[in-house]
Amino acid sequence: MKFIATDIEDCPAKLDLNVVSQLEKPGIAMASYFYRSHLTYERELDRLFFKSWLYAGHSSQIPSEGDFFLYEIGEDSIIISRDAQGDIHALMNICRHRGARVCAESSGHKKFYVCPYHGWAFNLDGTLRAARHMKRKAGFNPHDYGLKRMRLIQYEGLIFINCDPEAPDFLP
Ligand code: FES
């Protein structure tokens, strides 16, 4: 079986009841409910994964300028991209125009990222390179429309990212 069926009757009250019940049984394996609860999954994402330093990959996966791979977390996709200076960036794979994914391949090599929806183009460091018809729009500043960046740190070649700007630093 590829997927575990979601508990379609899941609700906050049911989650709370299961938490209380589980806490009353120390040493007993976690109830099957938690494996099928979409609320548990959402809370794990919100409270744990989106606030923690996560291992995304190794720098050897993207040795050259333009190399990239995608890191998926929940419903989101993050581009791990090496730029012309050799720096590595973690960029939200969400176009700043209308929110389409700018990169569909799971890994590869690009000179820049072009959104398939209306053709906005982004540099390897996420800055906006070109946006059709936007030059005519009053007040449009390309610097405000780069791909959003996640925090990223390299440690002995290991790449860690963090979605939370307020999270403690990777190394104290
Ligand atoms: S959504 Fe990307 S260019 Fe419009």
PDB file of C-alpha atoms and ligand atoms in Angstrom:
ATOM      1  CA  MET A   1       0.000   0.000   0.000  1.00  0.00           C
ATOM      2  CA  LYS A   2       1.470   3.335  -1.030  1.00  0.00           C
ATOM      3  CA  PHE A   3      -0.564   5.680   1.159  1.00  0.00           C
ATOM      4  CA  ILE A   4      -2.170   5.435   4.557  1.00  0.00           C
ATOM      5  CA  ALA A   5      -5.844   6.461   4.383  1.00  0.00           C
ATOM      6  CA  THR A   6      -6.608   9.714   6.148  1.00  0.00           C
ATOM      7  CA  ASP A   7      -9.087   9.701   9.004  1.00  0.00           C
ATOM      8  CA  ILE A   8     -11.886  11.637   7.289  1.00  0.00           C
ATOM      9  CA  GLU A   9     -13.682  12.273  10.581  1.00  0.00           C
ATOM     10  CA  ASP A  10     -10.646  13.881  12.147  1.00  0.00           C
ATOM     11  CA  CYS A  11     -11.261  17.071  14.115  1.00  0.00           C
ATOM     12  CA  PRO A  12      -9.481  19.049  16.872  1.00  0.00           C
ATOM     13  CA  ALA A  13     -11.656  17.488  19.602  1.00  0.00           C
ATOM     14  CA  LYS A  14     -10.792  13.997  18.381  1.00  0.00           C
ATOM     15  CA  LEU A  15      -7.108  14.845  18.319  1.00  0.00           C
ATOM     16  CA  ASP A  16      -7.269  16.218  21.876  1.00  0.00           C
ATOM     17  CA  LEU A  17      -9.073  13.078  23.097  1.00  0.00           C
ATOM     18  CA  ASN A  18      -6.464  10.844  21.521  1.00  0.00           C
ATOM     19  CA  VAL A  19      -3.628  12.878  23.036  1.00  0.00           C
ATOM     20  CA  VAL A  20      -5.165  12.571  26.513  1.00  0.00           C
ATOM     21  CA  SER A  21      -5.760   8.842  26.027  1.00  0.00           C
ATOM     22  CA  GLN A  22      -2.218   8.303  24.792  1.00  0.00           C
ATOM     23  CA  LEU A  23      -0.688  10.182  27.720  1.00  0.00           C
ATOM     24  CA  GLU A  24      -2.570   7.886  30.088  1.00  0.00           C
ATOM     25  CA  LYS A  25      -0.720   4.891  28.629  1.00  0.00           C
ATOM     26  CA  PRO A  26       2.988   5.534  29.007  1.00  0.00           C
ATOM     27  CA  GLY A  27       5.144   2.910  27.364  1.00  0.00           C
ATOM     28  CA  ILE A  28       2.365   1.810  25.018  1.00  0.00           C
ATOM     29  CA  ALA A  29       2.917   2.195  21.272  1.00  0.00           C
ATOM     30  CA  MET A  30       1.357   5.240  19.655  1.00  0.00           C
ATOM     31  CA  ALA A  31      -2.265   4.725  18.624  1.00  0.00           C
ATOM     32  CA  SER A  32      -2.931   4.135  14.941  1.00  0.00           C
ATOM     33  CA  TYR A  33      -5.069   7.282  14.944  1.00  0.00           C
ATOM     34  CA  PHE A  34      -1.958   9.472  14.903  1.00  0.00           C
ATOM     35  CA  TYR A  35      -0.707   7.876  11.709  1.00  0.00           C
ATOM     36  CA  ARG A  36      -3.962   8.662   9.913  1.00  0.00           C
ATOM     37  CA  SER A  37      -4.714  12.081  11.381  1.00  0.00           C
ATOM     38  CA  HIS A  38      -4.257  14.964   8.968  1.00  0.00           C
ATOM     39  CA  LEU A  39      -4.439  17.360  11.931  1.00  0.00           C
ATOM     40  CA  THR A  40      -1.476  15.625  13.523  1.00  0.00           C
ATOM     41  CA  TYR A  41       0.372  15.944  10.233  1.00  0.00           C
ATOM     42  CA  GLU A  42      -0.474  19.664   9.933  1.00  0.00           C
ATOM     43  CA  ARG A  43       0.649  20.321  13.501  1.00  0.00           C
ATOM     44  CA  GLU A  44       3.882  18.462  12.909  1.00  0.00           C
ATOM     45  CA  LEU A  45       4.533  20.655   9.889  1.00  0.00           C
ATOM     46  CA  ASP A  46       3.610  23.915  11.626  1.00  0.00           C
ATOM     47  CA  ARG A  47       5.231  23.311  14.987  1.00  0.00           C
ATOM     48  CA  LEU A  48       8.174  21.122  14.113  1.00  0.00           C
ATOM     49  CA  PHE A  49       9.246  20.968  10.484  1.00  0.00           C
ATOM     50  CA  PHE A  50       8.636  24.615   9.541  1.00  0.00           C
ATOM     51  CA  LYS A  51      10.504  25.761  12.654  1.00  0.00           C
ATOM     52  CA  SER A  52      13.481  23.416  12.642  1.00  0.00           C
ATOM     53  CA  TRP A  53      16.775  23.120  10.841  1.00  0.00           C
ATOM     54  CA  LEU A  54      16.274  20.395   8.256  1.00  0.00           C
ATOM     55  CA  TYR A  55      18.863  18.467   6.328  1.00  0.00           C
ATOM     56  CA  ALA A  56      18.163  19.268   2.684  1.00  0.00           C
ATOM     57  CA  GLY A  57      21.073  17.603   0.921  1.00  0.00           C
ATOM     58  CA  HIS A  58      24.797  17.748   0.299  1.00  0.00           C
ATOM     59  CA  SER A  59      26.716  20.419  -1.578  1.00  0.00           C
ATOM     60  CA  SER A  60      28.241  17.719  -3.801  1.00  0.00           C
ATOM     61  CA  GLN A  61      24.791  17.273  -5.367  1.00  0.00           C
ATOM     62  CA  ILE A  62      25.151  20.719  -6.959  1.00  0.00           C
ATOM     63  CA  PRO A  63      28.877  21.121  -7.700  1.00  0.00           C
ATOM     64  CA  SER A  64      28.590  23.665 -10.549  1.00  0.00           C
ATOM     65  CA  GLU A  65      26.988  27.019 -11.243  1.00  0.00           C
ATOM     66  CA  GLY A  66      23.355  26.491 -12.253  1.00  0.00           C
ATOM     67  CA  ASP A  67      22.994  23.103 -10.576  1.00  0.00           C
ATOM     68  CA  PHE A  68      19.913  22.688  -8.433  1.00  0.00           C
ATOM     69  CA  PHE A  69      17.652  20.184  -6.719  1.00  0.00           C
ATOM     70  CA  LEU A  70      14.234  20.501  -5.135  1.00  0.00           C
ATOM     71  CA  TYR A  71      13.508  19.853  -1.487  1.00  0.00           C
ATOM     72  CA  GLU A  72       9.864  19.085  -0.746  1.00  0.00           C
ATOM     73  CA  ILE A  73       8.311  19.845   2.616  1.00  0.00           C
ATOM     74  CA  GLY A  74       4.578  19.408   3.133  1.00  0.00           C
ATOM     75  CA  GLU A  75       2.874  21.040   0.177  1.00  0.00           C
ATOM     76  CA  ASP A  76       5.839  23.295  -0.438  1.00  0.00           C
ATOM     77  CA  SER A  77       8.845  23.036  -2.673  1.00  0.00           C
ATOM     78  CA  ILE A  78      12.203  24.700  -2.140  1.00  0.00           C
ATOM     79  CA  ILE A  79      14.883  25.128  -4.802  1.00  0.00           C
ATOM     80  CA  ILE A  80      18.424  24.515  -3.569  1.00  0.00           C
ATOM     81  CA  SER A  81      20.396  26.460  -6.163  1.00  0.00           C
ATOM     82  CA  ARG A  82      24.076  27.228  -6.761  1.00  0.00           C
ATOM     83  CA  ASP A  83      24.732  30.644  -8.286  1.00  0.00           C
ATOM     84  CA  ALA A  84      27.578  32.054 -10.420  1.00  0.00           C
ATOM     85  CA  GLN A  85      29.614  32.973  -7.338  1.00  0.00           C
ATOM     86  CA  GLY A  86      29.381  29.416  -6.020  1.00  0.00           C
ATOM     87  CA  ASP A  87      26.983  30.381  -3.250  1.00  0.00           C
ATOM     88  CA  ILE A  88      24.069  28.099  -2.460  1.00  0.00           C
ATOM     89  CA  HIS A  89      20.555  29.444  -1.899  1.00  0.00           C
ATOM     90  CA  ALA A  90      17.278  28.001  -0.626  1.00  0.00           C
ATOM     91  CA  LEU A  91      14.483  29.604  -2.648  1.00  0.00           C
ATOM     92  CA  MET A  92      10.757  29.119  -2.352  1.00  0.00           C
ATOM     93  CA  ASN A  93       9.565  27.529  -5.572  1.00  0.00           C
ATOM     94  CA  ILE A  94       6.693  29.989  -5.823  1.00  0.00           C
ATOM     95  CA  CYS A  95       6.570  32.668  -8.497  1.00  0.00           C
ATOM     96  CA  ARG A  96       6.132  36.169  -7.092  1.00  0.00           C
ATOM     97  CA  HIS A  97       3.636  36.999  -9.829  1.00  0.00           C
ATOM     98  CA  ARG A  98       0.731  34.565  -9.386  1.00  0.00           C
ATOM     99  CA  GLY A  99       2.249  31.787  -7.336  1.00  0.00           C
ATOM    100  CA  ALA A 100       3.005  29.098  -9.920  1.00  0.00           C
ATOM    101  CA  ARG A 101       5.961  26.793  -9.384  1.00  0.00           C
ATOM    102  CA  VAL A 102       8.897  28.175 -11.349  1.00  0.00           C
ATOM    103  CA  CYS A 103      10.775  24.872 -11.418  1.00  0.00           C
ATOM    104  CA  ALA A 104       9.166  21.494 -12.125  1.00  0.00           C
ATOM    105  CA  GLU A 105      12.192  19.191 -12.434  1.00  0.00           C
ATOM    106  CA  SER A 106      13.421  17.547  -9.251  1.00  0.00           C
ATOM    107  CA  SER A 107      17.067  18.272 -10.104  1.00  0.00           C
ATOM    108  CA  GLY A 108      19.199  19.483 -12.974  1.00  0.00           C
ATOM    109  CA  HIS A 109      21.003  22.489 -14.356  1.00  0.00           C
ATOM    110  CA  LYS A 110      19.641  25.880 -15.402  1.00  0.00           C
ATOM    111  CA  LYS A 111      20.949  29.274 -16.436  1.00  0.00           C
ATOM    112  CA  PHE A 112      17.941  30.818 -14.719  1.00  0.00           C
ATOM    113  CA  TYR A 113      14.437  29.830 -13.667  1.00  0.00           C
ATOM    114  CA  VAL A 114      11.532  30.728 -15.937  1.00  0.00           C
ATOM    115  CA  CYS A 115       7.997  30.523 -14.644  1.00  0.00           C
ATOM    116  CA  PRO A 116       5.862  28.506 -17.090  1.00  0.00           C
ATOM    117  CA  TYR A 117       2.761  30.574 -16.398  1.00  0.00           C
ATOM    118  CA  HIS A 118       3.597  34.079 -17.689  1.00  0.00           C
ATOM    119  CA  GLY A 119       7.334  33.886 -18.222  1.00  0.00           C
ATOM    120  CA  TRP A 120       8.830  35.793 -15.325  1.00  0.00           C
ATOM    121  CA  ALA A 121      12.498  34.828 -15.049  1.00  0.00           C
ATOM    122  CA  PHE A 122      14.584  34.554 -11.885  1.00  0.00           C
ATOM    123  CA  ASN A 123      18.360  34.430 -11.479  1.00  0.00           C
ATOM    124  CA  LEU A 124      20.096  31.547  -9.746  1.00  0.00           C
ATOM    125  CA  ASP A 125      20.146  33.543  -6.498  1.00  0.00           C
ATOM    126  CA  GLY A 126      16.392  34.134  -6.759  1.00  0.00           C
ATOM    127  CA  THR A 127      16.482  37.786  -7.813  1.00  0.00           C
ATOM    128  CA  LEU A 128      14.007  38.788 -10.488  1.00  0.00           C
ATOM    129  CA  ARG A 129      15.653  38.862 -13.889  1.00  0.00           C
ATOM    130  CA  ALA A 130      12.766  39.779 -16.176  1.00  0.00           C
ATOM    131  CA  ALA A 131       9.035  40.327 -15.857  1.00  0.00           C
ATOM    132  CA  ARG A 132       7.044  40.845 -19.002  1.00  0.00           C
ATOM    133  CA  HIS A 133       4.995  44.055 -19.254  1.00  0.00           C
ATOM    134  CA  MET A 134       5.860  45.071 -15.692  1.00  0.00           C
ATOM    135  CA  LYS A 135       8.210  47.913 -16.647  1.00  0.00           C
ATOM    136  CA  ARG A 136       5.139  49.946 -17.529  1.00  0.00           C
ATOM    137  CA  LYS A 137       3.551  49.417 -14.130  1.00  0.00           C
ATOM    138  CA  ALA A 138       4.050  52.458 -11.922  1.00  0.00           C
ATOM    139  CA  GLY A 139       5.945  51.755  -8.740  1.00  0.00           C
ATOM    140  CA  PHE A 140       7.037  48.270  -9.763  1.00  0.00           C
ATOM    141  CA  ASN A 141      10.453  47.568  -8.290  1.00  0.00           C
ATOM    142  CA  PRO A 142      12.036  44.268  -9.466  1.00  0.00           C
ATOM    143  CA  HIS A 143      14.067  44.097  -6.230  1.00  0.00           C
ATOM    144  CA  ASP A 144      10.826  43.510  -4.343  1.00  0.00           C
ATOM    145  CA  TYR A 145       9.857  40.453  -6.398  1.00  0.00           C
ATOM    146  CA  GLY A 146      12.669  37.949  -6.082  1.00  0.00           C
ATOM    147  CA  LEU A 147      11.907  34.405  -4.990  1.00  0.00           C
ATOM    148  CA  LYS A 148      11.557  34.269  -1.207  1.00  0.00           C
ATOM    149  CA  ARG A 149      14.632  32.933   0.536  1.00  0.00           C
ATOM    150  CA  MET A 150      14.848  30.442   3.340  1.00  0.00           C
ATOM    151  CA  ARG A 151      17.698  30.428   5.806  1.00  0.00           C
ATOM    152  CA  LEU A 152      20.474  28.079   4.738  1.00  0.00           C
ATOM    153  CA  ILE A 153      23.714  26.971   6.288  1.00  0.00           C
ATOM    154  CA  GLN A 154      26.406  24.607   5.107  1.00  0.00           C
ATOM    155  CA  TYR A 155      28.151  22.487   7.678  1.00  0.00           C
ATOM    156  CA  GLU A 156      30.967  20.262   6.403  1.00  0.00           C
ATOM    157  CA  GLY A 157      29.187  20.176   3.036  1.00  0.00           C
ATOM    158  CA  LEU A 158      25.830  19.288   4.582  1.00  0.00           C
ATOM    159  CA  ILE A 159      23.077  21.722   3.624  1.00  0.00           C
ATOM    160  CA  PHE A 160      20.523  22.640   6.284  1.00  0.00           C
ATOM    161  CA  ILE A 161      17.567  24.967   5.771  1.00  0.00           C
ATOM    162  CA  ASN A 162      15.092  26.621   8.082  1.00  0.00           C
ATOM    163  CA  CYS A 163      11.746  28.164   7.098  1.00  0.00           C
ATOM    164  CA  ASP A 164      11.443  30.144  10.322  1.00  0.00           C
ATOM    165  CA  PRO A 165      13.293  33.490  10.359  1.00  0.00           C
ATOM    166  CA  GLU A 166      12.933  33.568  14.156  1.00  0.00           C
ATOM    167  CA  ALA A 167      14.386  30.120  14.814  1.00  0.00           C
ATOM    168  CA  PRO A 168      17.613  29.931  16.826  1.00  0.00           C
ATOM    169  CA  ASP A 169      20.824  29.862  14.821  1.00  0.00           C
ATOM    170  CA  PHE A 170      22.080  26.487  13.638  1.00  0.00           C
ATOM    171  CA  LEU A 171      25.245  26.804  15.704  1.00  0.00           C
ATOM    172  CA  PRO A 172      24.911  28.593  19.040  1.00  0.00           C
TER     173      PRO A 172
HETATM  174  S1  FES B   1       2.684  33.120 -12.156  1.00  0.00           S
HETATM  175 FE1  FES B   1       4.743  33.149 -12.713  1.00  0.00          FE
HETATM  176  S2  FES B   1       4.872  34.574 -14.313  1.00  0.00           S
HETATM  177 FE2  FES B   1       2.791  34.633 -13.674  1.00  0.00          FE
END
